[in-house]
PDB file of C-alpha atoms and ligand atoms in Angstrom:
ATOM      1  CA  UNK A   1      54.204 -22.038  48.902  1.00 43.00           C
ATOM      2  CA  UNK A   2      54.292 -25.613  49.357  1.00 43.00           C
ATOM      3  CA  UNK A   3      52.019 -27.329  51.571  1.00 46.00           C
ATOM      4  CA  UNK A   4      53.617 -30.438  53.936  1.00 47.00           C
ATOM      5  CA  UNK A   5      50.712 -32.135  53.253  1.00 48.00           C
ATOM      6  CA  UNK A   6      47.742 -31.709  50.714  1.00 43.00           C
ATOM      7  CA  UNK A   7      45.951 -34.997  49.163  1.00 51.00           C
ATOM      8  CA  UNK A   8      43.613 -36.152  51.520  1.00 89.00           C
ATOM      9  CA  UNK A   9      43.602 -33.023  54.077  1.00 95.00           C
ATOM     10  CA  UNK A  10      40.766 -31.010  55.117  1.00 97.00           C
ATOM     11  CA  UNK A  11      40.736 -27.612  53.807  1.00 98.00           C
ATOM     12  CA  UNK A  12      38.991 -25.284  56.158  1.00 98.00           C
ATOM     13  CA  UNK A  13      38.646 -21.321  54.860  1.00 98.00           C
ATOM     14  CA  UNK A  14      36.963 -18.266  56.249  1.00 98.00           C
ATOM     15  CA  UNK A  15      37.278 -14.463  56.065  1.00 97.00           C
ATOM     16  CA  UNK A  16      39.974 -14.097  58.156  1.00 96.00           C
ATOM     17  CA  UNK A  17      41.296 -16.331  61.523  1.00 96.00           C
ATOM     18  CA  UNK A  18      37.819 -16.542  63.810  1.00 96.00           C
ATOM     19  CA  UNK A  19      37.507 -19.664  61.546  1.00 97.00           C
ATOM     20  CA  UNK A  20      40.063 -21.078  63.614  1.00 97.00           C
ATOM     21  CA  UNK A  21      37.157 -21.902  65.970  1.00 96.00           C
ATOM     22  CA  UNK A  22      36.184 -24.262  63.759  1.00 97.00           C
ATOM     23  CA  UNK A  23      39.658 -25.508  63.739  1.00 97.00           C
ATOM     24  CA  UNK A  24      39.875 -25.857  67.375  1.00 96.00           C
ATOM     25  CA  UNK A  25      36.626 -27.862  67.300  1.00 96.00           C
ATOM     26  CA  UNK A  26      37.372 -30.358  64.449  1.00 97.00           C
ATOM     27  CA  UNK A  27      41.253 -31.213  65.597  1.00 96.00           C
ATOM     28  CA  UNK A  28      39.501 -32.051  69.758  1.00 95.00           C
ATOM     29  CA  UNK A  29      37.133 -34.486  68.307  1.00 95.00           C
ATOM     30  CA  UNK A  30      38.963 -35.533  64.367  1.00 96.00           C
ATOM     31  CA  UNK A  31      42.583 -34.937  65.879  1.00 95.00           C
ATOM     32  CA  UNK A  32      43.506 -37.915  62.883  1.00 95.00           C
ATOM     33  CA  UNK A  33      42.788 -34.966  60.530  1.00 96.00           C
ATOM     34  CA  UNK A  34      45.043 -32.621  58.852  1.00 95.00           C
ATOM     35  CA  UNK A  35      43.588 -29.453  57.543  1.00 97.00           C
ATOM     36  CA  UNK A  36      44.690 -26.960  55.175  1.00 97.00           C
ATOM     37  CA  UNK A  37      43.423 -23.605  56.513  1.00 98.00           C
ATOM     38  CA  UNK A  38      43.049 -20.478  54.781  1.00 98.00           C
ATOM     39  CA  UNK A  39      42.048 -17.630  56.289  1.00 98.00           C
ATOM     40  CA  UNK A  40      41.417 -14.552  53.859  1.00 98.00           C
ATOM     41  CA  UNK A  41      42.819 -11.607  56.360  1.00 97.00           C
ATOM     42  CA  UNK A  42      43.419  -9.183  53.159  1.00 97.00           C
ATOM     43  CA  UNK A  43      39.402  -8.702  52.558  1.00 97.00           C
ATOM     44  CA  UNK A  44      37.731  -9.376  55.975  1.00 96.00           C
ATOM     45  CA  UNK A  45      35.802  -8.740  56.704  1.00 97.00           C
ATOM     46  CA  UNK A  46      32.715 -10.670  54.702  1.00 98.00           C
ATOM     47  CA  UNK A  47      30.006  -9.700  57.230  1.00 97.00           C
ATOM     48  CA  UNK A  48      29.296  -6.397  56.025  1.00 96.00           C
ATOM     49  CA  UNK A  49      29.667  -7.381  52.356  1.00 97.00           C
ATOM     50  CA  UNK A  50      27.293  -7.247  49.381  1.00 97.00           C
ATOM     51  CA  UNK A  51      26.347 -10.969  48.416  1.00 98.00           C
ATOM     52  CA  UNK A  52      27.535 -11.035  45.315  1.00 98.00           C
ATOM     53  CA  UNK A  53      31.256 -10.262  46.458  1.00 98.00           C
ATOM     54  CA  UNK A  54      30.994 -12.793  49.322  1.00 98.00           C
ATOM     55  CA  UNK A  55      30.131 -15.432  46.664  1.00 98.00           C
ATOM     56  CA  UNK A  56      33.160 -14.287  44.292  1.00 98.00           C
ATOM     57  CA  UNK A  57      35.500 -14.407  47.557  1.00 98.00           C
ATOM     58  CA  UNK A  58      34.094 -17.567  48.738  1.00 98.00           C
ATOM     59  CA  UNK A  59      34.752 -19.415  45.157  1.00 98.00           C
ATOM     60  CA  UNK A  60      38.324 -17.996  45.254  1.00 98.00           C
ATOM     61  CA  UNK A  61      38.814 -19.490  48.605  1.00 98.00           C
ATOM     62  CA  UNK A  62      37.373 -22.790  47.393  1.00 98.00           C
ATOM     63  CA  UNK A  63      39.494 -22.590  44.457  1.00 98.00           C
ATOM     64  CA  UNK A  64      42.320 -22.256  46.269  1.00 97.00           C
ATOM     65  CA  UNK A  65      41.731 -25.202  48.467  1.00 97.00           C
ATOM     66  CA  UNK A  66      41.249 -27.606  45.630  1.00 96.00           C
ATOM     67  CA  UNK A  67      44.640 -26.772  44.403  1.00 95.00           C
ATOM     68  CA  UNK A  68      45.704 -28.556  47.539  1.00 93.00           C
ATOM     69  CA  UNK A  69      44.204 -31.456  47.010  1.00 92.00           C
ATOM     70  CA  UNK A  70      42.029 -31.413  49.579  1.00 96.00           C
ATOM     71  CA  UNK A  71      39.328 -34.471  49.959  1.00 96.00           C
ATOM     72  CA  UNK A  72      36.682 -31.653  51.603  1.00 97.00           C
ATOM     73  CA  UNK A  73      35.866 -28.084  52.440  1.00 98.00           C
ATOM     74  CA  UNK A  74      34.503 -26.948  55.359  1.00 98.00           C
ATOM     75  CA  UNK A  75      32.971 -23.405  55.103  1.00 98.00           C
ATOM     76  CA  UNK A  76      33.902 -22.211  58.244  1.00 98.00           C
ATOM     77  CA  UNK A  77      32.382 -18.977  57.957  1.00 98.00           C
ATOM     78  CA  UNK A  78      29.220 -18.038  58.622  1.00 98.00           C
ATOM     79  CA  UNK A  79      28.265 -15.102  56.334  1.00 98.00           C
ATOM     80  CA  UNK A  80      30.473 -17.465  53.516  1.00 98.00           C
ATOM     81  CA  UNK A  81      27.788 -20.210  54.385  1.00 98.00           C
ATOM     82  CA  UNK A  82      24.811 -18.402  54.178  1.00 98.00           C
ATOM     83  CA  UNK A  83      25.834 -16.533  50.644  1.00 98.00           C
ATOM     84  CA  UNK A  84      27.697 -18.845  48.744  1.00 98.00           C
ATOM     85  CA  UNK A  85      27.224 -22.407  49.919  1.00 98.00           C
ATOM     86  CA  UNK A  86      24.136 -23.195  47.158  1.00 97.00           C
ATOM     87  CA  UNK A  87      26.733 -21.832  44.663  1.00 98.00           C
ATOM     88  CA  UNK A  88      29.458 -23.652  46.029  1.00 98.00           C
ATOM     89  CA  UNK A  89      27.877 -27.209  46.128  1.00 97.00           C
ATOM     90  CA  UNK A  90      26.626 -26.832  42.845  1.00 97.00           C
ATOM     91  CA  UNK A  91      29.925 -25.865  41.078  1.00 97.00           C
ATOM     92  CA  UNK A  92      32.313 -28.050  42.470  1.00 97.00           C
ATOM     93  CA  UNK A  93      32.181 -32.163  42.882  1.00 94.00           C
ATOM     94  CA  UNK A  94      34.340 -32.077  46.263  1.00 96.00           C
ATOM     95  CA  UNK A  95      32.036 -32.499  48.996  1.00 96.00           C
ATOM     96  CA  UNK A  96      31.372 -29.107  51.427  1.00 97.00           C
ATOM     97  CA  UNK A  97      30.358 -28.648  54.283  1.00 96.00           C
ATOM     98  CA  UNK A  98      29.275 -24.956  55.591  1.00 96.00           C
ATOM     99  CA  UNK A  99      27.852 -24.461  59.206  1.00 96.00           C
ATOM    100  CA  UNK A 100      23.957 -23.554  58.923  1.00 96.00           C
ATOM    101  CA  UNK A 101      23.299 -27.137  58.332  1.00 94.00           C
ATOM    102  CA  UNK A 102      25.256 -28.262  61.581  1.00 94.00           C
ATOM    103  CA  UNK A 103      23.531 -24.893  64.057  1.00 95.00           C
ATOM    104  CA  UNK A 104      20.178 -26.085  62.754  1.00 96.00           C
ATOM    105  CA  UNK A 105      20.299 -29.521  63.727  1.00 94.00           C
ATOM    106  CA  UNK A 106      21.894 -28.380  66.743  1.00 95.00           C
ATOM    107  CA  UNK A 107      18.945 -26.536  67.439  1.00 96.00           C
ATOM    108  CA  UNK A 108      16.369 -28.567  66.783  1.00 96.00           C
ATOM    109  CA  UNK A 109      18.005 -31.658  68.308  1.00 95.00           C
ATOM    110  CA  UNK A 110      16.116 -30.285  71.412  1.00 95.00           C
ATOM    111  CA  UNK A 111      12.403 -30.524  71.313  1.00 93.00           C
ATOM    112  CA  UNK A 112      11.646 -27.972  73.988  1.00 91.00           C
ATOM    113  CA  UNK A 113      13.706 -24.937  71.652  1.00 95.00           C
ATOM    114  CA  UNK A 114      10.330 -22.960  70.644  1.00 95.00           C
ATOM    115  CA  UNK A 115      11.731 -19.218  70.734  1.00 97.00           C
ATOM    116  CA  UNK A 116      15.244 -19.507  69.009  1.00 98.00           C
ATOM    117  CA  UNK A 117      17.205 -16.211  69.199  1.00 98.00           C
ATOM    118  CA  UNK A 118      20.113 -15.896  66.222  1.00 98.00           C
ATOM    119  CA  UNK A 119      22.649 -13.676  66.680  1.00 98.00           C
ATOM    120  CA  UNK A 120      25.053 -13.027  63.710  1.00 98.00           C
ATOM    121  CA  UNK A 121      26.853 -10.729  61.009  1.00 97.00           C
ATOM    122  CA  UNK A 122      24.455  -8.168  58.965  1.00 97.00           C
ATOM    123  CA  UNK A 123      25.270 -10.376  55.918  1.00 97.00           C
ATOM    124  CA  UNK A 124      23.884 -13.609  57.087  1.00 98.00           C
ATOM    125  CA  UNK A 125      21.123 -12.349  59.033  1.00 98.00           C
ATOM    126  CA  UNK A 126      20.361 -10.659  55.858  1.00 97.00           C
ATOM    127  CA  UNK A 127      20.522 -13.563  53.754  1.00 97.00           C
ATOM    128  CA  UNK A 128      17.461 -15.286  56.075  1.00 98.00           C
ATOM    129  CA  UNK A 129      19.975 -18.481  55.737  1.00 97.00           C
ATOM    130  CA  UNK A 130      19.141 -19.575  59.342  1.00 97.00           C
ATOM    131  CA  UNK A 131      15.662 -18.546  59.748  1.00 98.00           C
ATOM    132  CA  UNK A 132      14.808 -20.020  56.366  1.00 97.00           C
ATOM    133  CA  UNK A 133      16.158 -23.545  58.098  1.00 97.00           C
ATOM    134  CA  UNK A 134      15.098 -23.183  61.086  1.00 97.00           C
ATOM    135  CA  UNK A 135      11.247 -22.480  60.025  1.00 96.00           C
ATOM    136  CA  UNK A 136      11.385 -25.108  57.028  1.00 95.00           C
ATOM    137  CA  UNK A 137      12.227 -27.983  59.508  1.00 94.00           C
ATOM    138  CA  UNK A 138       9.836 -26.925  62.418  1.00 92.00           C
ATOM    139  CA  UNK A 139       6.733 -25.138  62.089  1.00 91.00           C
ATOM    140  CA  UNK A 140       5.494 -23.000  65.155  1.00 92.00           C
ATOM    141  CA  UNK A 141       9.215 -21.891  66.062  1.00 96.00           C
ATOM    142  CA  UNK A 142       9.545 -18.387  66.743  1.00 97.00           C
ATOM    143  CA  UNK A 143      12.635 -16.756  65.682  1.00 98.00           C
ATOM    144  CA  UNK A 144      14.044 -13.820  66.724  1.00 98.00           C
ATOM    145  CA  UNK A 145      17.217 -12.649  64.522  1.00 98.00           C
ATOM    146  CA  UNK A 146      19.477  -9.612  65.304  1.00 98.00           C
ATOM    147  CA  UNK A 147      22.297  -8.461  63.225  1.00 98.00           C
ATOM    148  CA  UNK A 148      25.228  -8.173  66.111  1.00 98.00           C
ATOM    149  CA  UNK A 149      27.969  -6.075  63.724  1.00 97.00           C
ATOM    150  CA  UNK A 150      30.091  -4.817  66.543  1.00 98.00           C
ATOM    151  CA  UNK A 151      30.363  -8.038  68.510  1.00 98.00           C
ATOM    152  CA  UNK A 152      33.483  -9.008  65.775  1.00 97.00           C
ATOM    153  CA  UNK A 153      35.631  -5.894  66.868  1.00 96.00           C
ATOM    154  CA  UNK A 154      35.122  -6.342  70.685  1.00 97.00           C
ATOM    155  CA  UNK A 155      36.572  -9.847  69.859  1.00 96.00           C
ATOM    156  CA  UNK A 156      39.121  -9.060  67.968  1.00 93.00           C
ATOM    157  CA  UNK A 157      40.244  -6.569  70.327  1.00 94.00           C
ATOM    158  CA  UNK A 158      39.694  -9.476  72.475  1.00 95.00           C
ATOM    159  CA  UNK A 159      37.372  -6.930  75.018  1.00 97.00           C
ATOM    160  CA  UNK A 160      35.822 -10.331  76.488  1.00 97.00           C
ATOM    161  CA  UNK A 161      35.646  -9.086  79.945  1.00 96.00           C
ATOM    162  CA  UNK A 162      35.014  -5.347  79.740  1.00 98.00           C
ATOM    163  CA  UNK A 163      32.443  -3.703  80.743  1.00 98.00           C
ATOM    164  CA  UNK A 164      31.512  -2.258  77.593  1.00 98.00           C
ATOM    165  CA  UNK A 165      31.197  -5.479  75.969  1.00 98.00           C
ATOM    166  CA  UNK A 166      29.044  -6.728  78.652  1.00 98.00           C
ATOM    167  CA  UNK A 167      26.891  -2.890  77.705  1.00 98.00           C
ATOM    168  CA  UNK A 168      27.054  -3.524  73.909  1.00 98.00           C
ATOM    169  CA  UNK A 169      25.840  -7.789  74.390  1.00 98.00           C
ATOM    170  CA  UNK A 170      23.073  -6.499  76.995  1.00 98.00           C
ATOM    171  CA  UNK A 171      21.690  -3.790  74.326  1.00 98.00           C
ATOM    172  CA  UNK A 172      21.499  -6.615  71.678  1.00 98.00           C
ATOM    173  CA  UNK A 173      20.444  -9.882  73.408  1.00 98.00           C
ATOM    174  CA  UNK A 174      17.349  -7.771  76.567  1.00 97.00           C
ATOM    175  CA  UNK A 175      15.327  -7.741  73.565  1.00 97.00           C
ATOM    176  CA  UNK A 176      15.357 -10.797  72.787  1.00 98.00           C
ATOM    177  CA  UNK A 177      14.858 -12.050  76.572  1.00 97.00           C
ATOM    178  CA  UNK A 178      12.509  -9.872  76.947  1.00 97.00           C
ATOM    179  CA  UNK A 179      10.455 -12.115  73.979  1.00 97.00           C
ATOM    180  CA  UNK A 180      11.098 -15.247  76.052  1.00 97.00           C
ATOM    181  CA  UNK A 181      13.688 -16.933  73.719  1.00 98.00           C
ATOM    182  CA  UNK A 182      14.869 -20.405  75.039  1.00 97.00           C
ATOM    183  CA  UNK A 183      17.296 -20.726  73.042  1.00 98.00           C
ATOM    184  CA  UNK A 184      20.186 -18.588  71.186  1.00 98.00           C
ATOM    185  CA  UNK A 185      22.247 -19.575  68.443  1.00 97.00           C
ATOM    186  CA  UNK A 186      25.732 -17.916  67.986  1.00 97.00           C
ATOM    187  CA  UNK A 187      26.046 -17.803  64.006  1.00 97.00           C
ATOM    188  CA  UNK A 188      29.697 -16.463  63.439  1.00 97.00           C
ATOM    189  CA  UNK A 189      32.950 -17.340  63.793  1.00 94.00           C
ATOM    190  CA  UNK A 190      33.699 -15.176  66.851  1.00 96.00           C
ATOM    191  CA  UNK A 191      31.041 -15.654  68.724  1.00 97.00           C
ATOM    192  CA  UNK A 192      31.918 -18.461  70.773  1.00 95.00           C
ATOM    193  CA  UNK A 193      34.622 -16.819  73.208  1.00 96.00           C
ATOM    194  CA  UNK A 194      31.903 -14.362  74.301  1.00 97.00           C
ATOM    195  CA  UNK A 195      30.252 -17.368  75.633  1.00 96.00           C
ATOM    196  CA  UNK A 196      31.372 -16.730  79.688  1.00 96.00           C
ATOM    197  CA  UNK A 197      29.444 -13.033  79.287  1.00 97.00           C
ATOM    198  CA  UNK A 198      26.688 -14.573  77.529  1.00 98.00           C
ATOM    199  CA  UNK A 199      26.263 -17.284  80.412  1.00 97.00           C
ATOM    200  CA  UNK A 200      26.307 -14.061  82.733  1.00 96.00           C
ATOM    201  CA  UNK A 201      23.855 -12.027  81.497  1.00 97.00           C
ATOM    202  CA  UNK A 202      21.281 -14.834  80.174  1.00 96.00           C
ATOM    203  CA  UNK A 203      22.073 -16.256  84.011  1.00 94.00           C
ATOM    204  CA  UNK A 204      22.033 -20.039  82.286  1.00 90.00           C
ATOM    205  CA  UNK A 205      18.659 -19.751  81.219  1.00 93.00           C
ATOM    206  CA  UNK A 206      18.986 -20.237  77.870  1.00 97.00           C
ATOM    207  CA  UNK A 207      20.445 -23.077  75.622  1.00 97.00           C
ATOM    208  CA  UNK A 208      23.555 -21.274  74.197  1.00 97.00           C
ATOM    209  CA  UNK A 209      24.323 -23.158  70.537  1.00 96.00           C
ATOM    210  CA  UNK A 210      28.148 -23.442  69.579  1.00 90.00           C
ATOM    211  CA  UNK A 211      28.290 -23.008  65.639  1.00 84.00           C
ATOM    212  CA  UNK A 212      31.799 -24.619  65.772  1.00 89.00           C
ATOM    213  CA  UNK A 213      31.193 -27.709  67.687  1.00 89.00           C
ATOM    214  CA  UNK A 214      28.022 -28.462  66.060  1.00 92.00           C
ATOM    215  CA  UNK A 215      30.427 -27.708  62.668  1.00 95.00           C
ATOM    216  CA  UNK A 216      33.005 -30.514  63.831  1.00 95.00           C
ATOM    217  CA  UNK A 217      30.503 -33.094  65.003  1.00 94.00           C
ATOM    218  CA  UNK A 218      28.454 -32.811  61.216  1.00 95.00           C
ATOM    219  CA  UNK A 219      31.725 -32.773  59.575  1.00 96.00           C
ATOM    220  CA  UNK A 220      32.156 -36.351  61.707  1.00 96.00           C
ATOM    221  CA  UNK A 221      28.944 -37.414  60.363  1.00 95.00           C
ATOM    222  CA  UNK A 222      29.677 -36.637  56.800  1.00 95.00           C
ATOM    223  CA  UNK A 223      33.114 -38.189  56.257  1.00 95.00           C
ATOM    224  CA  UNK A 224      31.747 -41.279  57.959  1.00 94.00           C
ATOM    225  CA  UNK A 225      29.145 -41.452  55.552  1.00 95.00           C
ATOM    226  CA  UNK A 226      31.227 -40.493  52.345  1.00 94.00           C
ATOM    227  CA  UNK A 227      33.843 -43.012  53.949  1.00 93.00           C
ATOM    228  CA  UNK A 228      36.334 -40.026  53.686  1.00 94.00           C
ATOM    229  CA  UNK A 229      37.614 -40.146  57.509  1.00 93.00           C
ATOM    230  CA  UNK A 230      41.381 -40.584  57.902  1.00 91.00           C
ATOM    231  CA  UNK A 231      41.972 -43.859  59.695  1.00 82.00           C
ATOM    232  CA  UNK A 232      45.516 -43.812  59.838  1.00 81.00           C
ATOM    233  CA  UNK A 233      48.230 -42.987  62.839  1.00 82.00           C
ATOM    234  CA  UNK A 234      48.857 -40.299  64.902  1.00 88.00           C
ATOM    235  CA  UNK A 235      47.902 -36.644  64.606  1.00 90.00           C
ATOM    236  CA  UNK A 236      47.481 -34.657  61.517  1.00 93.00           C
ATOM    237  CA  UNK A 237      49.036 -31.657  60.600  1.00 94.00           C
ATOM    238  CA  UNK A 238      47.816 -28.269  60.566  1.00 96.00           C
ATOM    239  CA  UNK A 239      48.482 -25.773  58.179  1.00 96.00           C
ATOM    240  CA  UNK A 240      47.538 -21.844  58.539  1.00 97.00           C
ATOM    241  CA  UNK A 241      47.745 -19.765  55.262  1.00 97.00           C
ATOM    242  CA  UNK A 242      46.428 -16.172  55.421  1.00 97.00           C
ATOM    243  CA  UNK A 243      45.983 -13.587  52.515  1.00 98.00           C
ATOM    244  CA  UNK A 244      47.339 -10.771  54.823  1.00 97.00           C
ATOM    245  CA  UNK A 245      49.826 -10.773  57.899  1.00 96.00           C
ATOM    246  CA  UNK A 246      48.939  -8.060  59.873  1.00 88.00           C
ATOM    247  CA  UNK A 247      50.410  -7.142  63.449  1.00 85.00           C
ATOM    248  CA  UNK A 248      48.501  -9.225  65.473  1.00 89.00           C
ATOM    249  CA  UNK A 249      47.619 -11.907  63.275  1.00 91.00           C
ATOM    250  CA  UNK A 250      49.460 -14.685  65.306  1.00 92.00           C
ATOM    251  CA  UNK A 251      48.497 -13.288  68.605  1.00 93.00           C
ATOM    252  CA  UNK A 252      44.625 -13.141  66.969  1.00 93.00           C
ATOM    253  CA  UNK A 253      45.558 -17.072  65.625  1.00 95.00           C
ATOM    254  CA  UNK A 254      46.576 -18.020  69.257  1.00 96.00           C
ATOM    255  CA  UNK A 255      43.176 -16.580  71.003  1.00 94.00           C
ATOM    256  CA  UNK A 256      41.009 -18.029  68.625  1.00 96.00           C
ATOM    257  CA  UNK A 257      43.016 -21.860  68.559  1.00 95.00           C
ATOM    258  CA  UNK A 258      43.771 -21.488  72.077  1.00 93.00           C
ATOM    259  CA  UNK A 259      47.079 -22.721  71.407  1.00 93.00           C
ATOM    260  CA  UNK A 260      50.184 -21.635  69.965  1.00 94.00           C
ATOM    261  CA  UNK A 261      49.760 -21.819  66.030  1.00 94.00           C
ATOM    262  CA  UNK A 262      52.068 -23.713  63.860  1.00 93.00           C
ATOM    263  CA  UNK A 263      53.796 -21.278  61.912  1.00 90.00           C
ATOM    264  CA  UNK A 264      51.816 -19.118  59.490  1.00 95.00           C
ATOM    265  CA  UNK A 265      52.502 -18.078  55.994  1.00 96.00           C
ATOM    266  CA  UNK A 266      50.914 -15.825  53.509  1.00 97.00           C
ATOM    267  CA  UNK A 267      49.659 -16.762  50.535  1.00 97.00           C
ATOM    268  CA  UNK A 268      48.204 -15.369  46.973  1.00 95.00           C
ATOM    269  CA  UNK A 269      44.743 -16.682  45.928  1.00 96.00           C
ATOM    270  CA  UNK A 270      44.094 -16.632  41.870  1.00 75.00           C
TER     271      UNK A 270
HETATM  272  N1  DGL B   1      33.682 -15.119  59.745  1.00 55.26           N
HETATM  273  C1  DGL B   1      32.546 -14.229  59.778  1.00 55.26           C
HETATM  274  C2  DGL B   1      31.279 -15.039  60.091  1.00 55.26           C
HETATM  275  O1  DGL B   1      31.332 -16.099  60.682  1.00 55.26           O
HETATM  276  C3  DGL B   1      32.741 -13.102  60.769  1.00 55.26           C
HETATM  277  C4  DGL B   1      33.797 -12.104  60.350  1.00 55.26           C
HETATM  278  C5  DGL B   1      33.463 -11.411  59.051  1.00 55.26           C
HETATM  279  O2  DGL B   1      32.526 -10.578  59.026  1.00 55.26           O
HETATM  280  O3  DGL B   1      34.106 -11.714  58.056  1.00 55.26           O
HETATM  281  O4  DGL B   1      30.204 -14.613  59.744  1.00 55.26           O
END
């Protein structure tokens, strides 16, 4: 297909359209911006995947991207993040950005976070991605991490005020109450419009970390520094490709954008 724009927009991928969180967070405080997105719909999802496969699906995504032209890449995904980003950064010279680095700093931008609870896919609580930056960069923290694989479903069936949400978030998160954490760290894409139940049940008592804002406000940081932020007039453009359209993609697209999308095409990586 052909993109409206492509030299000098962000490209933005993930597994499938939860990346659109990211979206959401990067066009509220870079609205200047326009972004490429690609959401790979026909293989999501990556959280359950081996890491070898997440790696060749992330480079094809990245690939992808680059024939757009784009000036950056934000790995919007988490599990993407924690399994391919080393491999990314090394093979290509465009700069990217995944969205440990951002949750970490998040973090640890309060001194009083001591017990940090991680919540996230199987894959990147596997990977130790989060822990491994988290306990590098502050010694004494305690971490708790829980794999949280049916949390994506209940989203994308968009269960976020039933009852047996609230059950299934209860049976993961008591535990880690019950060890005190302060703070808890949602580490995937979906996570953040569970945030009203997870208020409730924590009853505001813990520091509840954002992967997607604390995505947009390093991305900030980062084309400031690599003098790569767009300057110029008026809003940018956004652009949704995905690798599958299934029924509810656009209804999916609308929850997780909280907006009506522009319209979305399909497209063919390799
Ligand atoms: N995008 C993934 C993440 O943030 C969640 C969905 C998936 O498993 O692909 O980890």
């Amino acid at each position: 297909m052909t993109w409206l724009v492509n030299c000098g927009a962000l490209g933005i991928f993930d597994s499938g359209v939860g990346g659109l969180t990211v979206v959401r967070a990067v066009q509220e405080l870079l609205p200047r911006e326009a972004i490429i997105y690609l959401g790979d719909t026909a293989r999501v999802p990556y959280g359950s995947k081996s890491p070898e496969t997440i790696r060749r699906f992330s480079d094809e995504d990245v690939r992808y991207l680059l024939q757009h032209d784009v000036k950056a890449v934000v790995v919007a995904c988490n599990t993407a993040t924690a399994h391919a980003l080393p491999m990314l950064e090394q093979k290509y010279r465009v700069p990217i950005i995944g969205v440990i680095e951002a949750g970490v700093e998040a973090v640890l931008a309060d001194p009083n976070s001591q017990r940090v609870g991680i919540i996230a896919t199987r894959g990147t609580i596997a990977s130790h991605a989060y822990q491994h930056a988290l306990a590098q960069r502050r010694t004494g923290l305690r971490i708790i991490a829980q794999a949280t694989p049916l949390l994506v479903p209940l989203v994308e069936e968009n269960w976020l005020n039933e009852e047996a949400t609230k059950l299934v978030l209860q049976k993961y998160i008591s535990p880690m109450l019950d060890k005190g954490i302060d703070t808890l760290l949602l580490a995937c894409t979906h996570y953040p419009l569970l945030v009203p139940m997870l208020q409730e049940i924590t009853a505001g008592a813990v520091r509840i970390v954002d992967s997607a804002t604390t995505c947009a406000e390093h991305l900030r940081r980062e084309l400031l520094r690599l003098d790569l932020l767009n300057e110029g007039e008026g809003d940018g453009i956004l652009q949704i490709g995905l690798t599958d359209l299934s029924e509810q993609f656009e209804e999916l697209a609308e929850r997780f954008l909280r907006r009506l999308p522009p319209r979305i095409t399909r497209v063919e990586l390799g």
